[in-house]
Coordinates of C-alpha atoms in Angstrom, one line a residue:
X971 CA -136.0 181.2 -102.9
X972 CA -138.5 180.0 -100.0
X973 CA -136.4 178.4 -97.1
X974 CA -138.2 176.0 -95.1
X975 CA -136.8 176.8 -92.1
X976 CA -139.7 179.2 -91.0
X977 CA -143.7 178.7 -91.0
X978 CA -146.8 179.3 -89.6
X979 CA -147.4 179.6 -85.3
X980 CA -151.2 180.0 -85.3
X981 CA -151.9 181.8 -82.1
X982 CA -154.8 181.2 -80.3
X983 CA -156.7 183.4 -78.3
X984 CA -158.8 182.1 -74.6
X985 CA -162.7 182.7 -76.1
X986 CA -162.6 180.5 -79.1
X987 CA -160.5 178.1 -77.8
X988 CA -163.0 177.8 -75.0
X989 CA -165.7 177.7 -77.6
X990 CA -164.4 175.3 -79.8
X991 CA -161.0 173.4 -79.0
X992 CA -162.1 169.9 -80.0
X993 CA -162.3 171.2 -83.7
X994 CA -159.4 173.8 -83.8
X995 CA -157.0 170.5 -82.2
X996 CA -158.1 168.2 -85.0
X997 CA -157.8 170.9 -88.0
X998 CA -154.3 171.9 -86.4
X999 CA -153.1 168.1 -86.3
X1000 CA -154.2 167.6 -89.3
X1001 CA -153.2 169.9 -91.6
X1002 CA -149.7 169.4 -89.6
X1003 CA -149.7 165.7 -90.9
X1004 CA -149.9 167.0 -94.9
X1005 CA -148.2 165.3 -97.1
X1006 CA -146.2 164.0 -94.3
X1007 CA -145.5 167.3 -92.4
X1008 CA -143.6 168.3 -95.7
X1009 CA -145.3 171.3 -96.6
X1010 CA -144.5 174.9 -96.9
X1011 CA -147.7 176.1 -94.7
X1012 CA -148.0 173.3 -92.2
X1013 CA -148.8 174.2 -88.9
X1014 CA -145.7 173.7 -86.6
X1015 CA -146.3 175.3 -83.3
X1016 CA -149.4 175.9 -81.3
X1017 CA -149.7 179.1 -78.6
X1018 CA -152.8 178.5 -76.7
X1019 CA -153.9 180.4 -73.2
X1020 CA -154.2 177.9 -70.4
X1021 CA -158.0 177.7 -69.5
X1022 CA -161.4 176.1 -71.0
X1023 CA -160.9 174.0 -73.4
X1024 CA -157.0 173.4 -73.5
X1025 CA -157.3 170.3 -72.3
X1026 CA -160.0 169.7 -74.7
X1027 CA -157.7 171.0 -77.4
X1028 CA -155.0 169.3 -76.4
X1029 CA -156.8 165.5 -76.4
X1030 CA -158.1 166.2 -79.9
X1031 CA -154.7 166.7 -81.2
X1032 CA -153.2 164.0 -79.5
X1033 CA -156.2 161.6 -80.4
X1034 CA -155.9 162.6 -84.3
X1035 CA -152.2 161.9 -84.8
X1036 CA -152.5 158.7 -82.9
X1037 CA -154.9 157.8 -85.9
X1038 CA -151.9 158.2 -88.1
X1039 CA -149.2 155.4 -89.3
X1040 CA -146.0 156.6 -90.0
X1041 CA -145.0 157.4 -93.5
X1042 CA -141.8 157.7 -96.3
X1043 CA -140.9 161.2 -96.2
X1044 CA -139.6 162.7 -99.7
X1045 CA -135.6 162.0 -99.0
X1046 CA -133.8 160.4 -96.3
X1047 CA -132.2 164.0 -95.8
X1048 CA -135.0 165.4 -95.2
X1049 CA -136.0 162.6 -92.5
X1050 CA -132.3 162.7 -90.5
X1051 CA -133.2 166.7 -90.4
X1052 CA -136.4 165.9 -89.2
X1053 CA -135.5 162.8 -86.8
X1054 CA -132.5 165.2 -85.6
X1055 CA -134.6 168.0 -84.7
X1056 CA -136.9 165.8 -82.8
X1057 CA -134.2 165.1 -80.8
X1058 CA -133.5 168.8 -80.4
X1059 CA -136.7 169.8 -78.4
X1060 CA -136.5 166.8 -76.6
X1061 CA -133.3 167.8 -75.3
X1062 CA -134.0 170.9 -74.4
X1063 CA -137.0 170.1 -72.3
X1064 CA -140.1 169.2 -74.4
X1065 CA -142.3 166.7 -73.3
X1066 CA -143.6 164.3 -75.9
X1067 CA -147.6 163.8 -75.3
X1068 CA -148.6 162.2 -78.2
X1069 CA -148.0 159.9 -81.4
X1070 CA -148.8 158.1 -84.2
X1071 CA -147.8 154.9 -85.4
X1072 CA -144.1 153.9 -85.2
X1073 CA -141.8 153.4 -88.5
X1074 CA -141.8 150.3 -89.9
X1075 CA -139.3 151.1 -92.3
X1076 CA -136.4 153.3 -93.4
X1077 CA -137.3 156.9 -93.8
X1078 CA -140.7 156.9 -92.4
X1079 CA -141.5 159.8 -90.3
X1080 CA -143.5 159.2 -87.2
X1081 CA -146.3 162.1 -86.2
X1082 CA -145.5 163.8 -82.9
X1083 CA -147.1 166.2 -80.5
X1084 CA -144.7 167.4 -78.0
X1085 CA -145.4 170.2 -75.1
X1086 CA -144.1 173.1 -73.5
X1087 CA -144.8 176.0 -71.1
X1088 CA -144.0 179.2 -72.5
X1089 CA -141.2 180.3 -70.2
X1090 CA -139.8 177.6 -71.6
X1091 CA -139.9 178.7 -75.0
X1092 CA -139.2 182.0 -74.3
X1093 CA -136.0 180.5 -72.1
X1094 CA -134.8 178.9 -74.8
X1095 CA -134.6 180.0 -78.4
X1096 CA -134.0 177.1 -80.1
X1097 CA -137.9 175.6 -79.4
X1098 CA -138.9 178.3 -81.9
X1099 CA -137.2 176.8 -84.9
X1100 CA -139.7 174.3 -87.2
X1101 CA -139.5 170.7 -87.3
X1102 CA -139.8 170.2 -90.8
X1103 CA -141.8 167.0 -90.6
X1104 CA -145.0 165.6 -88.9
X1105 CA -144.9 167.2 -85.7
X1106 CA -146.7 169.7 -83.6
X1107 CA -145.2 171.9 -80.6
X1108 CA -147.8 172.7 -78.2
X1109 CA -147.1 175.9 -76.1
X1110 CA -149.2 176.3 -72.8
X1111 CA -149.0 179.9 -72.0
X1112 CA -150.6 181.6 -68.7
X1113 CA -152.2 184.4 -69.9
X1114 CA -152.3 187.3 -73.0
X1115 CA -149.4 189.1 -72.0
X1116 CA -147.0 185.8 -72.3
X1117 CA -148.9 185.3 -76.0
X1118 CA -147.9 188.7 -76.8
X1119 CA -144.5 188.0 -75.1
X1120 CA -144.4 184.5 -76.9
X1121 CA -144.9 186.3 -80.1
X1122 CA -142.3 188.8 -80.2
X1123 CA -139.6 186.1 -79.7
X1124 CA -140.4 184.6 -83.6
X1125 CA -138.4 185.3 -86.1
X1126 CA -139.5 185.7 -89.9
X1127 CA -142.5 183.3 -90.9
X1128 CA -144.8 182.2 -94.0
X1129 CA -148.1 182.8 -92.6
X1130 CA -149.8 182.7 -88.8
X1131 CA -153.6 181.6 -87.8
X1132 CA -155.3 183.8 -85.1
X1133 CA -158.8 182.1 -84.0
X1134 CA -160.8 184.6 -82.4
X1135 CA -164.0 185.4 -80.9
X1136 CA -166.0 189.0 -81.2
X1137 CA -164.7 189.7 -77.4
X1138 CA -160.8 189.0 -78.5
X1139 CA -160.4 191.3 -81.1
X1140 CA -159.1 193.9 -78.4
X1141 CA -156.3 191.5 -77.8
X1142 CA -155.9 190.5 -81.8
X1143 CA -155.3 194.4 -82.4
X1144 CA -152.5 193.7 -80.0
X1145 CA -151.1 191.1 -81.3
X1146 CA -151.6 192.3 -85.1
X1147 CA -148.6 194.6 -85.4
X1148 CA -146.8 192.1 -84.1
X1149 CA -147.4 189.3 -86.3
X1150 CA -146.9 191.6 -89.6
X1151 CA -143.7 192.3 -88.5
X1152 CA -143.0 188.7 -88.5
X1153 CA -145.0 187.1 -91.5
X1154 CA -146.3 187.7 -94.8
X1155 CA -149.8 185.9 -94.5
X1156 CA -152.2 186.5 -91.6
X1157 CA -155.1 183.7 -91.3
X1158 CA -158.2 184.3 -89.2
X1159 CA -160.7 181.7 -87.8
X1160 CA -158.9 179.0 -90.4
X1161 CA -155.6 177.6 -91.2
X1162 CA -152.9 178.6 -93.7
X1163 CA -153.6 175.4 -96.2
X1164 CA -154.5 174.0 -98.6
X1165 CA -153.4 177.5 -100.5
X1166 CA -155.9 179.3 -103.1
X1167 CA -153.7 180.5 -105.8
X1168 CA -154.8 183.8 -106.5
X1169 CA -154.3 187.5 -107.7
X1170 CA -154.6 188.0 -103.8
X1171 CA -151.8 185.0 -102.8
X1172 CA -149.1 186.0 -101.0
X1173 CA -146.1 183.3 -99.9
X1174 CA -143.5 185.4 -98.5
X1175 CA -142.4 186.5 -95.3
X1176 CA -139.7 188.7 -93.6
X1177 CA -135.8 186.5 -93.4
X1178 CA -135.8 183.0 -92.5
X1179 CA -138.9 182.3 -94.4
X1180 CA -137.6 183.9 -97.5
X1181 CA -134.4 185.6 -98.7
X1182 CA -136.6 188.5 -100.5
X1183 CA -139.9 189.5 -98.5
X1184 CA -140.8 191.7 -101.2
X1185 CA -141.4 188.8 -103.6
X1186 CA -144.2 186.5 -103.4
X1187 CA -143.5 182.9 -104.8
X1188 CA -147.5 181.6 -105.4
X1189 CA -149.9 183.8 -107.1
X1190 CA -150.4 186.2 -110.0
X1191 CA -147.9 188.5 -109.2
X1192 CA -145.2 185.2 -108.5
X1193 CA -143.4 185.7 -111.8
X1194 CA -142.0 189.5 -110.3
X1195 CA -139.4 187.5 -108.6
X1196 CA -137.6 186.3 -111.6
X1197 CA -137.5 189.7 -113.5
X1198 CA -135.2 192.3 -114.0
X1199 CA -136.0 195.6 -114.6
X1200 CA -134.0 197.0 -118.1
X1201 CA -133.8 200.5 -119.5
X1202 CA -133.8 200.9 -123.5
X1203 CA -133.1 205.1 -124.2
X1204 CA -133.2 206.4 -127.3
X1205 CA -133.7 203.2 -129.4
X1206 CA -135.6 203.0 -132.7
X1207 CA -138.8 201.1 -132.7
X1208 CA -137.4 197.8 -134.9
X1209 CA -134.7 197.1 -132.4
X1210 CA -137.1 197.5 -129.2
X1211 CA -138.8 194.4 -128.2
X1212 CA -142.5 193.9 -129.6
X1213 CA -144.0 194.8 -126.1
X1214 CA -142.5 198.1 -126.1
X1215 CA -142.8 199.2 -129.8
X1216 CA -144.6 202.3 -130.3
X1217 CA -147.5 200.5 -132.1
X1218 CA -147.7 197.9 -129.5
X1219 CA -148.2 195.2 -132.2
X1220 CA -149.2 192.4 -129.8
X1221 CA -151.7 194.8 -128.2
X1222 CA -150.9 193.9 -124.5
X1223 CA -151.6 196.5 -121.5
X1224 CA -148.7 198.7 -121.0
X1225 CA -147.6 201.7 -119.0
X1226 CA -147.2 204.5 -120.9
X1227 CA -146.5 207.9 -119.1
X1228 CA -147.9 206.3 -115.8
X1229 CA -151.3 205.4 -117.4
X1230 CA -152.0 201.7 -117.8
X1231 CA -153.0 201.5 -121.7
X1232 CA -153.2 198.7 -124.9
X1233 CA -152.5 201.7 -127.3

């Protein structure tokens, strides 16, 4: 079972950021605000190299989620976790830059963008962990080797972005062993969601963002995680099931031998 604990830190390198930080800051925020920040791929936290177009980046963000009112989130739970952990980053040091519009009733959740430096995530732990809600972290890092530093310090996760210009990809084959260590879905030049569902979908991770990272939860392959393998020896064909009878009566693809067949 998926925990929600873990998801996506799209990491973002200095060239397209430069390039393009307007559009990367309004995708992020928005895709952050889905379905009220309650969604397995949201965006939560933001690593971007101090330079041109942070700033840039930064505003675009901030301007989108000031667009948005505040909304009912599924459970009120789920909006004391959230409220609660909002309250956790701001006490241990994150600055609050930007909002959207405040509840105007019980169990709305309010969209956030809150800051920090990365010595101060890397200082304390505790930043790293998801605000299940409508919020963004925004991490302003000095250079690649603090991104790389940054990196290392995450624990299991659903997916990551990397945006990434031709002259980066030196630094992304850095920072690529590093982020399949730590998630199960790698995004480039795009975000995690919306989701294709797909022979090729993978939603898994390595522990917290799933108990079993062998498993995938969303695509073809989904239903492996809710079989279990059992042996029949010896048995005559009318007490095997039809799948496995000798005739293969309901002429479905098999493995016979180690040969995939329908005979």
């Amino acid at each position: 079972m998926d925990h929600e604990q873990a998801v996506p830190p799209p990491r973002f390198l200095a060239e397209p950021l430069a390039a393009r930080g307007v559009e990367i800051g309004t995708g992020l925020a928005r895709c952050a605000q889905y379905n009220v920040g309650q969604a397995c791929l949201k965006p939560a936290v933001l690593l971007a190299v101090d330079g041109p177009g942070f700033d840039e980046l930064r505003d675009a963000a901030r301007a989108e989620v000031a667009k948005t009112a505040a909304r009912t989130m599924l459970t009120p739970g789920i909006h004391d976790a959230y409220t609660g952990n909002v309250r956790r980053m701001q006490d241990n040091g994150a600055t609050r830059i930007g909002a959207g519009g405040a509840p105007a009733a019980a169990w709305e959740g309010q969209s956030l963008v809150y800051e920090v430096t990365g010595e101060q995530l890397l200082a304390e732990p505790a930043m790293r962990e998801e605000v299940f809600g409508p919020f963004v972290l925004l991490v302003r890092l000095t250079g690649a080797d603090q991104l790389r530093e940054v990196a290392r310090g995450f624990r299991g996760q659903l997916s990551a972005s990397l945006h990434a210009e031709v002259r980066d990809h030196a630094i992304a084959q850095e920072l690529l062993p590093i982020l399949e260590r730590r998630t199960g879905r790698i995004v480039i030049n795009n975000f995690s969601m919306p989701q294709e569902v797909s022979h090729a979908s993978v939603h898994t991770g390595p522990f917290p963002a799933t108990s079993d990272s062998r498993f995938t939860s969303v695509g073809m392959s989904a239903i492996e995680r809710f079989l279990r393998p059992v042996t029949y020896q010896n048995f005559p064909d009318e007490l095997l099931p039809e799948s496995l009878r000798e005739t293969n009566p309901l002429h479905v693809w098999r493995l016979v031998d180690g040969e995939l067949t329908r005979d």
